[in-house]
Amino acid sequence: MVKRIGMEVSIAAAEAVKQANVDVISAYPITPQTHIVEHLSELVANGEMDAEFFCVESEHSALSVCVGSEATGARSFTCTSAQGLALMSEITYIASALRLPIVMIIANRTLSGPLSIWNDHTDAMSIRDCGWIQFFAENGQEVYDHVFISYRLAEDREVLLPAIINMDGFTLSHVIEPLEMIEQEKIDQFLPPYQPLYRLHPDHPITMGAFALPAIFTETKKAQEVAMQASMPKILEVFKAFGDLTGRYYNPIETYKAEDAETLLITMGSFGETASVAVDKMREQGRSVGLIKIRLWRPFPFEDFKRVALKAKNLVVIDRAISVGMGGPVASEVKAALYGYDARPAVYDFVAGISGRDVAP
């Protein structure tokens, strides 16, 4: 019988990193991700985790350390939020270009100003094109599970791309939820020790991150794009393997009462649970409403999305960020995904819940 444990989601995320046998943790504190790295520092200091913990001087350094450690073949982890991610953003592009399978959790928080520490998806949208595989978790269980999913996927030699797990700051990070933890034996079965394809070693010199002239730069970016698109079958494969192991099967998008719905709400992150309640209420009123929850943000799951969305008459996108001068960034992606179809649904974009403003069903 599976035992459910009440645990703060940030602590559960740290426990997952421990169970993943990470070698290097590089961290700088910023609300609301701090509880993750605080707990990891305790685990390392108490001898419960065999890893090197680097408390660096900035988020830029936090990811830079991971780039160096991952390049030597050490499984590496970091996390951040908001302004920290903005400072780190330069290195996100380098990590993906070097094809280093780092895993990072972003406890999503609005980018100032005005000054705010509350949740929305502004930070995630600021680096949506940085070349990382990117997930959005709906609840604490998904955060915990996706640590293992992300490492298995990122380290696959047919993928070799870093991965981000987005979880809503405070709404998830600081909340105690019931979680089903996985036995260490099962984790070890699912996530074997990392075997890098290339690594920096003084006995076998190689070059990583060399200067690229215009004559080859396009080819390197094309290789990244090909790798990202080619990761989709691997994502499905890893989702299935994780489901076979735990009974929890994930998909790039999840639907709720969507098959016969004329109108579909579209959410990412913890809003999915709130939207599910709204759908139930509207269904009781006889309204034909369903829900699409986007879990996989990059690579965008075009085929899975279109399979469901094209059956509806209306799509109502709930964006938690605004692209100033353009509207909601998720709505822009949705419109692009459906472009060219004569019978495509109408798309309505609502920006809601920015900087932690409460959004009730």
GROMACS .gro file of C-alpha atoms in nm:
model
  361
    1MET     CA    1   0.000   0.000   0.000
    2VAL     CA    2   0.134   0.343  -0.096
    3LYS     CA    3   0.179   0.578   0.198
    4ARG     CA    4   0.094   0.946   0.157
    5ILE     CA    5   0.299   1.200   0.352
    6GLY     CA    6   0.218   1.561   0.428
    7MET     CA    7   0.519   1.773   0.328
    8GLU     CA    8   0.601   2.125   0.214
    9VAL     CA    9   0.648   2.113  -0.162
   10SER     CA   10   0.991   2.282  -0.147
   11ILE     CA   11   1.109   2.019   0.101
   12ALA     CA   12   0.973   1.742  -0.122
   13ALA     CA   13   1.161   1.893  -0.417
   14ALA     CA   14   1.484   1.888  -0.214
   15GLU     CA   15   1.420   1.529  -0.108
   16ALA     CA   16   1.377   1.436  -0.474
   17VAL     CA   17   1.713   1.597  -0.557
   18LYS     CA   18   1.867   1.389  -0.280
   19GLN     CA   19   1.705   1.070  -0.410
   20ALA     CA   20   1.831   1.154  -0.761
   21ASN     CA   21   2.188   1.123  -0.626
   22VAL     CA   22   2.292   1.467  -0.744
   23ASP     CA   23   2.666   1.536  -0.718
   24VAL     CA   24   2.672   1.918  -0.714
   25ILE     CA   25   2.424   2.175  -0.582
   26SER     CA   26   2.495   2.538  -0.657
   27ALA     CA   27   2.270   2.792  -0.492
   28TYR     CA   28   2.198   3.150  -0.408
   29PRO     CA   29   1.898   3.241  -0.190
   30ILE     CA   30   1.601   3.426  -0.335
   31THR     CA   31   1.239   3.411  -0.226
   32PRO     CA   32   1.043   3.189  -0.286
   33GLN     CA   33   1.292   2.918  -0.389
   34THR     CA   34   1.510   2.943  -0.077
   35HIS     CA   35   1.352   2.657   0.119
   36ILE     CA   36   1.467   2.410  -0.146
   37VAL     CA   37   1.836   2.493  -0.119
   38GLU     CA   38   1.819   2.548   0.259
   39HIS     CA   39   1.698   2.192   0.302
   40LEU     CA   40   1.958   2.061   0.059
   41SER     CA   41   2.233   2.241   0.253
   42GLU     CA   42   2.110   2.070   0.571
   43LEU     CA   43   2.109   1.729   0.404
   44VAL     CA   44   2.467   1.778   0.283
   45ALA     CA   45   2.590   1.925   0.613
   46ASN     CA   46   2.433   1.640   0.812
   47GLY     CA   47   2.595   1.376   0.593
   48GLU     CA   48   2.259   1.254   0.462
   49MET     CA   49   2.356   1.342   0.105
   50ASP     CA   50   2.688   1.281  -0.067
   51ALA     CA   51   2.718   1.599  -0.272
   52GLU     CA   52   2.915   1.922  -0.296
   53PHE     CA   53   2.712   2.228  -0.194
   54PHE     CA   54   2.830   2.564  -0.329
   55CYS     CA   55   2.678   2.879  -0.180
   56VAL     CA   56   2.781   3.132  -0.443
   57GLU     CA   57   2.768   3.511  -0.464
   58SER     CA   58   2.492   3.544  -0.726
   59GLU     CA   59   2.249   3.352  -0.941
   60HIS     CA   60   2.475   3.415  -1.241
   61SER     CA   61   2.744   3.225  -1.051
   62ALA     CA   62   2.500   2.955  -0.940
   63LEU     CA   63   2.433   2.840  -1.294
   64SER     CA   64   2.793   2.904  -1.399
   65VAL     CA   65   2.912   2.657  -1.134
   66CYS     CA   66   2.662   2.402  -1.267
   67VAL     CA   67   2.794   2.451  -1.619
   68GLY     CA   68   3.146   2.377  -1.498
   69SER     CA   69   3.049   2.080  -1.281
   70GLU     CA   70   2.818   1.925  -1.540
   71ALA     CA   71   3.092   1.961  -1.803
   72THR     CA   72   3.313   1.737  -1.587
   73GLY     CA   73   3.039   1.473  -1.568
   74ALA     CA   74   2.884   1.561  -1.230
   75ARG     CA   75   2.505   1.549  -1.204
   76SER     CA   76   2.418   1.909  -1.109
   77PHE     CA   77   2.121   2.102  -0.973
   78THR     CA   78   2.023   2.461  -0.906
   79CYS     CA   79   1.708   2.668  -0.864
   80THR     CA   80   1.603   3.031  -0.864
   81SER     CA   81   1.318   3.281  -0.905
   82ALA     CA   82   1.235   3.611  -1.073
   83GLN     CA   83   1.521   3.864  -1.054
   84GLY     CA   84   1.758   3.576  -0.985
   85LEU     CA   85   1.660   3.412  -1.311
   86ALA     CA   86   1.700   3.746  -1.488
   87LEU     CA   87   2.059   3.764  -1.363
   88MET     CA   88   2.111   3.399  -1.453
   89SER     CA   89   1.955   3.426  -1.798
   90GLU     CA   90   2.286   3.481  -1.980
   91ILE     CA   91   2.408   3.141  -1.865
   92THR     CA   92   2.085   2.957  -1.952
   93TYR     CA   93   2.170   3.004  -2.319
   94ILE     CA   94   2.523   2.877  -2.265
   95ALA     CA   95   2.412   2.564  -2.077
   96SER     CA   96   2.176   2.460  -2.356
   97ALA     CA   97   2.426   2.540  -2.632
   98LEU     CA   98   2.683   2.320  -2.458
   99ARG     CA   99   2.419   2.043  -2.432
  100LEU     CA  100   2.466   2.006  -2.056
  101PRO     CA  101   2.181   1.814  -1.885
  102ILE     CA  102   2.146   2.038  -1.578
  103VAL     CA  103   1.811   2.035  -1.397
  104MET     CA  104   1.676   2.356  -1.246
  105ILE     CA  105   1.359   2.433  -1.051
  106ILE     CA  106   1.212   2.781  -1.091
  107ALA     CA  107   0.978   2.885  -0.809
  108ASN     CA  108   0.791   3.120  -1.037
  109ARG     CA  109   0.768   3.482  -0.922
  110THR     CA  110   0.691   3.809  -1.094
  111LEU     CA  111   0.973   4.020  -1.230
  112SER     CA  112   0.985   4.364  -1.067
  113GLY     CA  113   0.886   4.644  -1.092
  114PRO     CA  114   0.700   4.749  -0.902
  115LEU     CA  115   0.882   4.545  -0.639
  116SER     CA  116   0.697   4.222  -0.569
  117ILE     CA  117   0.781   3.876  -0.439
  118TRP     CA  118   0.455   3.708  -0.541
  119ASN     CA  119   0.377   3.450  -0.802
  120ASP     CA  120   0.319   3.469  -1.172
  121HIS     CA  121   0.494   3.337  -1.483
  122THR     CA  122   0.684   3.650  -1.584
  123ASP     CA  123   1.020   3.494  -1.501
  124ALA     CA  124   0.956   3.175  -1.696
  125MET     CA  125   0.842   3.370  -2.001
  126SER     CA  126   1.158   3.579  -1.994
  127ILE     CA  127   1.367   3.274  -2.087
  128ARG     CA  128   1.117   3.073  -2.289
  129ASP     CA  129   1.355   3.070  -2.588
  130CYS     CA  130   1.673   2.973  -2.404
  131GLY     CA  131   1.685   2.616  -2.536
  132TRP     CA  132   1.588   2.421  -2.221
  133ILE     CA  133   1.318   2.157  -2.200
  134GLN     CA  134   1.055   2.320  -1.979
  135PHE     CA  135   0.775   2.172  -1.767
  136PHE     CA  136   0.502   2.339  -1.562
  137ALA     CA  137   0.390   2.148  -1.251
  138GLU     CA  138   0.032   2.171  -1.128
  139ASN     CA  139   0.089   2.044  -0.773
  140GLY     CA  140   0.353   1.920  -0.532
  141GLN     CA  141   0.338   1.561  -0.651
  142GLU     CA  142   0.421   1.672  -1.003
  143VAL     CA  143   0.715   1.880  -0.879
  144TYR     CA  144   0.857   1.581  -0.690
  145ASP     CA  145   0.803   1.338  -0.978
  146HIS     CA  146   0.942   1.566  -1.246
  147VAL     CA  147   1.282   1.589  -1.078
  148PHE     CA  148   1.339   1.223  -1.169
  149ILE     CA  149   1.169   1.256  -1.506
  150SER     CA  150   1.384   1.558  -1.592
  151TYR     CA  151   1.717   1.395  -1.508
  152ARG     CA  152   1.634   1.075  -1.693
  153LEU     CA  153   1.527   1.274  -1.998
  154ALA     CA  154   1.802   1.536  -1.996
  155GLU     CA  155   2.080   1.279  -1.957
  156ASP     CA  156   1.956   1.057  -2.239
  157ARG     CA  157   2.231   1.062  -2.502
  158GLU     CA  158   1.973   1.125  -2.773
  159VAL     CA  159   1.860   1.439  -2.587
  160LEU     CA  160   2.140   1.600  -2.380
  161LEU     CA  161   1.953   1.921  -2.305
  162PRO     CA  162   1.902   2.096  -1.970
  163ALA     CA  163   1.556   2.090  -1.815
  164ILE     CA  164   1.349   2.335  -1.609
  165ILE     CA  165   1.067   2.247  -1.370
  166ASN     CA  166   0.842   2.548  -1.314
  167MET     CA  167   0.640   2.554  -0.994
  168ASP     CA  168   0.429   2.845  -0.874
  169GLY     CA  169   0.600   3.037  -0.597
  170PHE     CA  170   0.422   3.031  -0.258
  171THR     CA  171   0.111   2.874  -0.417
  172LEU     CA  172   0.311   2.551  -0.438
  173SER     CA  173   0.655   2.617  -0.292
  174HIS     CA  174   0.540   2.703   0.062
  175VAL     CA  175   0.231   2.482   0.086
  176ILE     CA  176   0.207   2.144   0.261
  177GLU     CA  177   0.049   1.884   0.035
  178PRO     CA  178  -0.006   1.506   0.051
  179LEU     CA  179   0.266   1.333  -0.149
  180GLU     CA  180   0.348   0.977  -0.244
  181MET     CA  181   0.723   0.936  -0.208
  182ILE     CA  182   0.903   0.674  -0.416
  183GLU     CA  183   1.126   0.406  -0.264
  184GLN     CA  184   1.496   0.463  -0.329
  185GLU     CA  185   1.529   0.123  -0.496
  186LYS     CA  186   1.274   0.226  -0.757
  187ILE     CA  187   1.447   0.559  -0.814
  188ASP     CA  188   1.780   0.381  -0.866
  189GLN     CA  189   1.608   0.153  -1.116
  190PHE     CA  190   1.453   0.445  -1.304
  191LEU     CA  191   1.751   0.684  -1.287
  192PRO     CA  192   2.088   0.511  -1.331
  193PRO     CA  193   2.419   0.691  -1.262
  194TYR     CA  194   2.498   0.961  -1.516
  195GLN     CA  195   2.731   0.852  -1.793
  196PRO     CA  196   2.831   1.166  -1.989
  197LEU     CA  197   2.908   1.144  -2.357
  198TYR     CA  198   3.185   1.405  -2.323
  199ARG     CA  199   3.353   1.547  -2.015
  200LEU     CA  200   3.633   1.785  -1.929
  201HIS     CA  201   3.931   1.590  -1.798
  202PRO     CA  202   4.297   1.689  -1.789
  203ASP     CA  203   4.405   1.350  -1.923
  204HIS     CA  204   4.177   1.377  -2.228
  205PRO     CA  205   4.158   1.743  -2.334
  206ILE     CA  206   3.857   1.861  -2.532
  207THR     CA  207   3.710   2.204  -2.604
  208MET     CA  208   3.364   2.314  -2.493
  209GLY     CA  209   3.206   2.649  -2.564
  210ALA     CA  210   3.454   2.764  -2.825
  211PHE     CA  211   3.418   3.087  -3.023
  212ALA     CA  212   3.195   3.035  -3.328
  213LEU     CA  213   3.234   3.239  -3.643
  214PRO     CA  214   2.922   3.324  -3.846
  215ALA     CA  215   3.007   3.046  -4.089
  216ILE     CA  216   2.922   2.778  -3.827
  217PHE     CA  217   2.699   2.954  -3.574
  218THR     CA  218   2.379   2.886  -3.769
  219GLU     CA  219   2.465   2.517  -3.788
  220THR     CA  220   2.508   2.494  -3.410
  221LYS     CA  221   2.171   2.659  -3.347
  222LYS     CA  222   2.010   2.433  -3.605
  223ALA     CA  223   2.155   2.133  -3.421
  224GLN     CA  224   1.997   2.261  -3.098
  225GLU     CA  225   1.659   2.301  -3.265
  226VAL     CA  226   1.679   1.952  -3.416
  227ALA     CA  227   1.770   1.808  -3.076
  228MET     CA  228   1.481   1.989  -2.908
  229GLN     CA  229   1.227   1.867  -3.163
  230ALA     CA  230   1.372   1.517  -3.151
  231SER     CA  231   1.330   1.511  -2.772
  232MET     CA  232   0.950   1.478  -2.799
  233PRO     CA  233   0.948   1.098  -2.855
  234LYS     CA  234   1.192   1.064  -2.566
  235ILE     CA  235   0.967   1.273  -2.341
  236LEU     CA  236   0.678   1.039  -2.415
  237GLU     CA  237   0.903   0.739  -2.356
  238VAL     CA  238   1.020   0.871  -2.017
  239PHE     CA  239   0.665   0.961  -1.913
  240LYS     CA  240   0.557   0.604  -1.989
  241ALA     CA  241   0.853   0.449  -1.808
  242PHE     CA  242   0.779   0.661  -1.502
  243GLY     CA  243   0.412   0.564  -1.517
  244ASP     CA  244   0.498   0.196  -1.543
  245LEU     CA  245   0.715   0.234  -1.234
  246THR     CA  246   0.481   0.441  -1.017
  247GLY     CA  247   0.132   0.425  -1.167
  248ARG     CA  248   0.143   0.802  -1.230
  249TYR     CA  249   0.128   0.858  -1.604
  250TYR     CA  250   0.197   1.206  -1.737
  251ASN     CA  251   0.136   1.363  -2.077
  252PRO     CA  252   0.256   1.683  -2.250
  253ILE     CA  253  -0.096   1.818  -2.207
  254GLU     CA  254  -0.366   1.701  -1.968
  255THR     CA  255  -0.737   1.744  -2.033
  256TYR     CA  256  -1.040   1.760  -1.808
  257LYS     CA  257  -1.391   1.711  -1.946
  258ALA     CA  258  -1.257   1.834  -2.279
  259GLU     CA  259  -1.370   1.577  -2.534
  260ASP     CA  260  -1.722   1.715  -2.590
  261ALA     CA  261  -1.664   2.075  -2.475
  262GLU     CA  262  -1.752   2.371  -2.696
  263THR     CA  263  -1.531   2.600  -2.484
  264LEU     CA  264  -1.195   2.502  -2.341
  265LEU     CA  265  -1.005   2.688  -2.071
  266ILE     CA  266  -0.625   2.668  -2.108
  267THR     CA  267  -0.394   2.694  -1.807
  268MET     CA  268  -0.038   2.623  -1.697
  269GLY     CA  269   0.077   2.551  -1.343
  270SER     CA  270  -0.138   2.548  -1.030
  271PHE     CA  271  -0.424   2.734  -1.198
  272GLY     CA  272  -0.521   2.397  -1.346
  273GLU     CA  273  -0.674   2.282  -1.019
  274THR     CA  274  -0.869   2.607  -0.973
  275ALA     CA  275  -0.991   2.586  -1.332
  276SER     CA  276  -1.107   2.226  -1.278
  277VAL     CA  277  -1.339   2.349  -1.002
  278ALA     CA  278  -1.471   2.620  -1.234
  279VAL     CA  279  -1.536   2.363  -1.506
  280ASP     CA  280  -1.732   2.145  -1.263
  281LYS     CA  281  -1.947   2.441  -1.159
  282MET     CA  282  -2.018   2.541  -1.519
  283ARG     CA  283  -2.097   2.181  -1.614
  284GLU     CA  284  -2.355   2.174  -1.332
  285GLN     CA  285  -2.511   2.480  -1.495
  286GLY     CA  286  -2.534   2.295  -1.825
  287ARG     CA  287  -2.251   2.481  -1.994
  288SER     CA  288  -2.027   2.291  -2.234
  289VAL     CA  289  -1.687   2.374  -2.086
  290GLY     CA  290  -1.364   2.175  -2.045
  291LEU     CA  291  -0.998   2.230  -1.970
  292ILE     CA  292  -0.656   2.188  -2.129
  293LYS     CA  293  -0.358   2.198  -1.892
  294ILE     CA  294  -0.026   2.252  -2.065
  295ARG     CA  295   0.247   2.062  -1.881
  296LEU     CA  296   0.519   2.071  -2.147
  297TRP     CA  297   0.609   2.424  -2.253
  298ARG     CA  298   0.924   2.348  -2.454
  299PRO     CA  299   0.923   2.175  -2.690
  300PHE     CA  300   0.565   2.292  -2.739
  301PRO     CA  301   0.336   1.987  -2.786
  302PHE     CA  302   0.177   2.106  -3.110
  303GLU     CA  303   0.025   1.775  -3.218
  304ASP     CA  304  -0.119   1.681  -2.878
  305PHE     CA  305  -0.259   2.031  -2.838
  306LYS     CA  306  -0.422   2.049  -3.181
  307ARG     CA  307  -0.579   1.707  -3.140
  308VAL     CA  308  -0.793   1.842  -2.857
  309ALA     CA  309  -0.818   2.215  -2.929
  310LEU     CA  310  -0.944   2.191  -3.287
  311LYS     CA  311  -1.262   2.015  -3.167
  312ALA     CA  312  -1.373   2.321  -2.967
  313LYS     CA  313  -1.544   2.642  -3.075
  314ASN     CA  314  -1.372   2.867  -2.822
  315LEU     CA  315  -1.039   2.863  -2.639
  316VAL     CA  316  -1.004   3.080  -2.330
  317VAL     CA  317  -0.636   3.119  -2.239
  318ILE     CA  318  -0.557   3.218  -1.881
  319ASP     CA  319  -0.214   3.382  -1.905
  320ARG     CA  320  -0.014   3.453  -1.588
  321ALA     CA  321   0.219   3.697  -1.760
  322ILE     CA  322   0.190   3.977  -2.011
  323SER     CA  323   0.404   4.043  -2.314
  324VAL     CA  324   0.374   4.420  -2.299
  325GLY     CA  325   0.246   4.544  -2.632
  326MET     CA  326   0.138   4.196  -2.746
  327GLY     CA  327  -0.086   4.041  -2.478
  328GLY     CA  328  -0.048   3.701  -2.316
  329PRO     CA  329   0.249   3.491  -2.428
  330VAL     CA  330   0.067   3.158  -2.398
  331ALA     CA  331  -0.221   3.291  -2.608
  332SER     CA  332   0.033   3.392  -2.874
  333GLU     CA  333   0.167   3.035  -2.880
  334VAL     CA  334  -0.184   2.892  -2.899
  335LYS     CA  335  -0.273   3.115  -3.194
  336ALA     CA  336   0.048   3.016  -3.370
  337ALA     CA  337  -0.023   2.647  -3.311
  338LEU     CA  338  -0.364   2.677  -3.478
  339TYR     CA  339  -0.263   2.907  -3.763
  340GLY     CA  340  -0.358   2.779  -4.106
  341TYR     CA  341  -0.664   2.577  -4.002
  342ASP     CA  342  -0.986   2.707  -4.159
  343ALA     CA  343  -1.205   2.564  -3.883
  344ARG     CA  344  -0.992   2.680  -3.595
  345PRO     CA  345  -1.161   2.794  -3.272
  346ALA     CA  346  -1.179   3.155  -3.157
  347VAL     CA  347  -0.904   3.236  -2.904
  348TYR     CA  348  -0.975   3.468  -2.611
  349ASP     CA  349  -0.685   3.583  -2.396
  350PHE     CA  350  -0.716   3.680  -2.031
  351VAL     CA  351  -0.423   3.790  -1.816
  352ALA     CA  352  -0.501   3.691  -1.457
  353GLY     CA  353  -0.329   3.631  -1.127
  354ILE     CA  354  -0.018   3.837  -1.195
  355SER     CA  355   0.195   3.916  -0.891
  356GLY     CA  356  -0.003   3.672  -0.679
  357ARG     CA  357  -0.347   3.831  -0.716
  358ASP     CA  358  -0.602   3.572  -0.607
  359VAL     CA  359  -0.811   3.414  -0.880
  360ALA     CA  360  -1.111   3.220  -0.749
  361PRO     CA  361  -1.300   2.960  -0.956
   0.00000   0.00000   0.00000
